[in-house]
Coordinates of C-alpha atoms in Angstrom, one line a residue:
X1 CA 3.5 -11.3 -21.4
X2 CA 2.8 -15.0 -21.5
X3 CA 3.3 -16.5 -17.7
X4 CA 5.1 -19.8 -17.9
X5 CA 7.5 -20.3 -15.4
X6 CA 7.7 -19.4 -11.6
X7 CA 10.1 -16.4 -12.7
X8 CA 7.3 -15.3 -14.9
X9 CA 4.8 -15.0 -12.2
X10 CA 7.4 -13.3 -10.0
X11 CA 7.7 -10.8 -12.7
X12 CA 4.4 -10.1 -12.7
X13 CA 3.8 -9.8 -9.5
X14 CA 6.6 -7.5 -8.6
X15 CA 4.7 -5.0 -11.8
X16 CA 1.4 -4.8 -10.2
X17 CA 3.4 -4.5 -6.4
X18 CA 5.5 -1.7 -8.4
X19 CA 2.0 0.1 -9.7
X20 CA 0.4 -0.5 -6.2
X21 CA 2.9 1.6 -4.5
X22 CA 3.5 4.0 -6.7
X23 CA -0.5 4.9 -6.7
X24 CA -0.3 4.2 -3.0
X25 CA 1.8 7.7 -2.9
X26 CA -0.5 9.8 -4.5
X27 CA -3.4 8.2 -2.3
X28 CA -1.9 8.6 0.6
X29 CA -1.7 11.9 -0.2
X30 CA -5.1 12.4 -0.5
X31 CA -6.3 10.5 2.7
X32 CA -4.0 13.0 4.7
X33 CA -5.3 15.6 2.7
X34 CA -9.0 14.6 3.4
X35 CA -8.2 13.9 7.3
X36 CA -9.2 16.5 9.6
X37 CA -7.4 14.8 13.1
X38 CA -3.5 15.6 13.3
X39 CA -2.3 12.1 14.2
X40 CA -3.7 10.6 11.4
X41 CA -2.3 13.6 8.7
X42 CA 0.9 13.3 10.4
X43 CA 0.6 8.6 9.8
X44 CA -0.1 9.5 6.0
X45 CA 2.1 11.7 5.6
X46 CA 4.9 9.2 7.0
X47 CA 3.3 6.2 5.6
X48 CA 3.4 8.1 2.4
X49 CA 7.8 8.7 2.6
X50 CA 7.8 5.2 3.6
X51 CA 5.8 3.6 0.6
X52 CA 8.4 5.7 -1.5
X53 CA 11.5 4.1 -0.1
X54 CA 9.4 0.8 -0.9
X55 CA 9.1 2.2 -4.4
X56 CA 12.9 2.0 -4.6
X57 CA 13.3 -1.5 -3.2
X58 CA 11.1 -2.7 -6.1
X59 CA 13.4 -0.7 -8.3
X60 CA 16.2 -2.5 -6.8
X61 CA 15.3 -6.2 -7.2
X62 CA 14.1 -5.2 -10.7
X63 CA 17.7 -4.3 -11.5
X64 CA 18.8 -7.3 -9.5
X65 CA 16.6 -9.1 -12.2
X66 CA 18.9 -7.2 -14.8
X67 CA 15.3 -5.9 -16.2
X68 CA 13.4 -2.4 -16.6
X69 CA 11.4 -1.6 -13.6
X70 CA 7.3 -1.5 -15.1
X71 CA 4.5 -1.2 -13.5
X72 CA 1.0 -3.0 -14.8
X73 CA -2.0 -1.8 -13.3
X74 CA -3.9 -3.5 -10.3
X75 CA -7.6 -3.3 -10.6
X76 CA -7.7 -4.1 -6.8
X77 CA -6.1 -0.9 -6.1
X78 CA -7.8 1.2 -9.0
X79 CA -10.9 -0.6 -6.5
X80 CA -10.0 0.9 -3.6
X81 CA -9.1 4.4 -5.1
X82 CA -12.6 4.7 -6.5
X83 CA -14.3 3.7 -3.3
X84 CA -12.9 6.5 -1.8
X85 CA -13.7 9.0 -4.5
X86 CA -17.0 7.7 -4.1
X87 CA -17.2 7.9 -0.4
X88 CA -16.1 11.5 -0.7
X89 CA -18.5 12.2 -3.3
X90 CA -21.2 11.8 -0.2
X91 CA -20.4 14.4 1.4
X92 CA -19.8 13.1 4.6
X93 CA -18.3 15.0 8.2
X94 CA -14.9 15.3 9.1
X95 CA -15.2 12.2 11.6
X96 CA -16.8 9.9 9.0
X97 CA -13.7 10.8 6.5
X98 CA -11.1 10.4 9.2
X99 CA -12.9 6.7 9.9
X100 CA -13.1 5.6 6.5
X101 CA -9.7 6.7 5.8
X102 CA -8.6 4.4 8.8
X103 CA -10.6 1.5 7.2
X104 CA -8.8 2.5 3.5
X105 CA -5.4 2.4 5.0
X106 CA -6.2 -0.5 6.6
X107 CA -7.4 -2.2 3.6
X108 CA -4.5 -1.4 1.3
X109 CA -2.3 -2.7 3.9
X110 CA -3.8 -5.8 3.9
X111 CA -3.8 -6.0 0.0
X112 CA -0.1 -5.1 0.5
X113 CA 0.9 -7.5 2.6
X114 CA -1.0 -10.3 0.9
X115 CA 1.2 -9.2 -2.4
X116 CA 4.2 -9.3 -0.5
X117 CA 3.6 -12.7 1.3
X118 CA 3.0 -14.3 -2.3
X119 CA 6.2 -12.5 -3.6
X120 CA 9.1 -13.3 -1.2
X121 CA 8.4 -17.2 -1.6
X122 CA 9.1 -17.1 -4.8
X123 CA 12.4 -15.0 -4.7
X124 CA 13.3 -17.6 -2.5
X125 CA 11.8 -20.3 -4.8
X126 CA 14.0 -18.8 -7.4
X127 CA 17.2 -18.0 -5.3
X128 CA 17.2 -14.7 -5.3
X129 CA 17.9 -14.1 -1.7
X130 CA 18.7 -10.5 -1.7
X131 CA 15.4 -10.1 -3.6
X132 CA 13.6 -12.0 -0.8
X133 CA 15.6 -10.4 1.8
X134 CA 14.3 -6.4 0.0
X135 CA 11.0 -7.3 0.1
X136 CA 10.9 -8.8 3.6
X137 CA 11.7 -5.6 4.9
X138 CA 9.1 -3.7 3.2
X139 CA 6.6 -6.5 4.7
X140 CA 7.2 -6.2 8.0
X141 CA 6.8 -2.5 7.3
X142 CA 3.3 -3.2 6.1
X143 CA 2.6 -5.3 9.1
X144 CA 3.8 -2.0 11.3
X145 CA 1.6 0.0 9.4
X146 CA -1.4 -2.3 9.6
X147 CA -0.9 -2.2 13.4
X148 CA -0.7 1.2 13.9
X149 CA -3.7 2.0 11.8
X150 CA -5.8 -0.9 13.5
X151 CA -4.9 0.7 16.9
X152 CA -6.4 4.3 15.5
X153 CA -9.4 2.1 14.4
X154 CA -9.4 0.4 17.8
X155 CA -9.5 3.9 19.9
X156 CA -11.5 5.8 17.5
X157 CA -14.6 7.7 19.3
X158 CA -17.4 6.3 17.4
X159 CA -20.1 8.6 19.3
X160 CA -18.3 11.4 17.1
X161 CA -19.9 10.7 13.9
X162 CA -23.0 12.8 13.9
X163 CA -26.3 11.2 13.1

């Protein structure tokens, strides 16, 4: 796809949002999987339904677009995926998994935000104000969800990890 136009870039960027959260869900999956403390499961697990209704709002302003909703991969989050698998691959203690997946969600939240910030002035750019609107609330979800997972990182007992 040649990008020419503002609505082109849009476009684009609502693809590799659409891939981000649909990988998101199986990822979340695995950092609850891989987490042994019970909060943190129980913020994947929710963060995980969430990112799904966030799958549907891209959905939505792709029809709203009048196009197909396709995703085109993200070698940022393919990134972050394999530094998990090769974080895992260290065999490392329950409280060095549960940390790292802290710092993981953290980072994709930030990746996520960043991809939302860049797409909502467009939609506006373009007019497409219940476009804007849709993706402004999954924002300020990823701004919640930063904020709860930088509070876990915040009150996490560092003295845990074993030597």
């Amino acid at each position: 796809m040649s990008i020419e136009s503002t609505e082109d870039l849009f476009v684009s960027g609502l693809k590799h949002a659409y891939y981000t959260e649909q990988r998101l869900v199986d990822a979340l999956e695995e950092l609850e999987q891989t987490s042994s403390n019970e909060e943190l499961q129980s913020g994947f697990a929710e963060h995980r339904e969430e990112t799904q209704i966030h799958i549907d709002r891209i959905e939505q302003v792709f029809d709203q677009l009048d196009a197909e909703a396709e995703a085109e991969e993200d070698p940022v989050v393919e990134g972050m995926i394999e530094a998990h698998e090769e974080f895992m691959d260290k065999d490392p203690s329950d409280q060095a998994i549960d940390r790292f997946n802290i710092a993981a969600g953290q980072k994709s939240e930030h990746y996520e935000i960043s991809v939302y910030g860049n797409l909502i002035p467009m939609a506006d750019q373009l007019g497409m104000d219940d476009a804007a609107d849709t993706l402004e609330e999954t924002l300020r979800e990823e701004q919640d969800e930063l904020e709860t997972l930088s509070e876990m990182g915040e009150q996490f007992d560092y003295g845990e990890l074993e030597a």
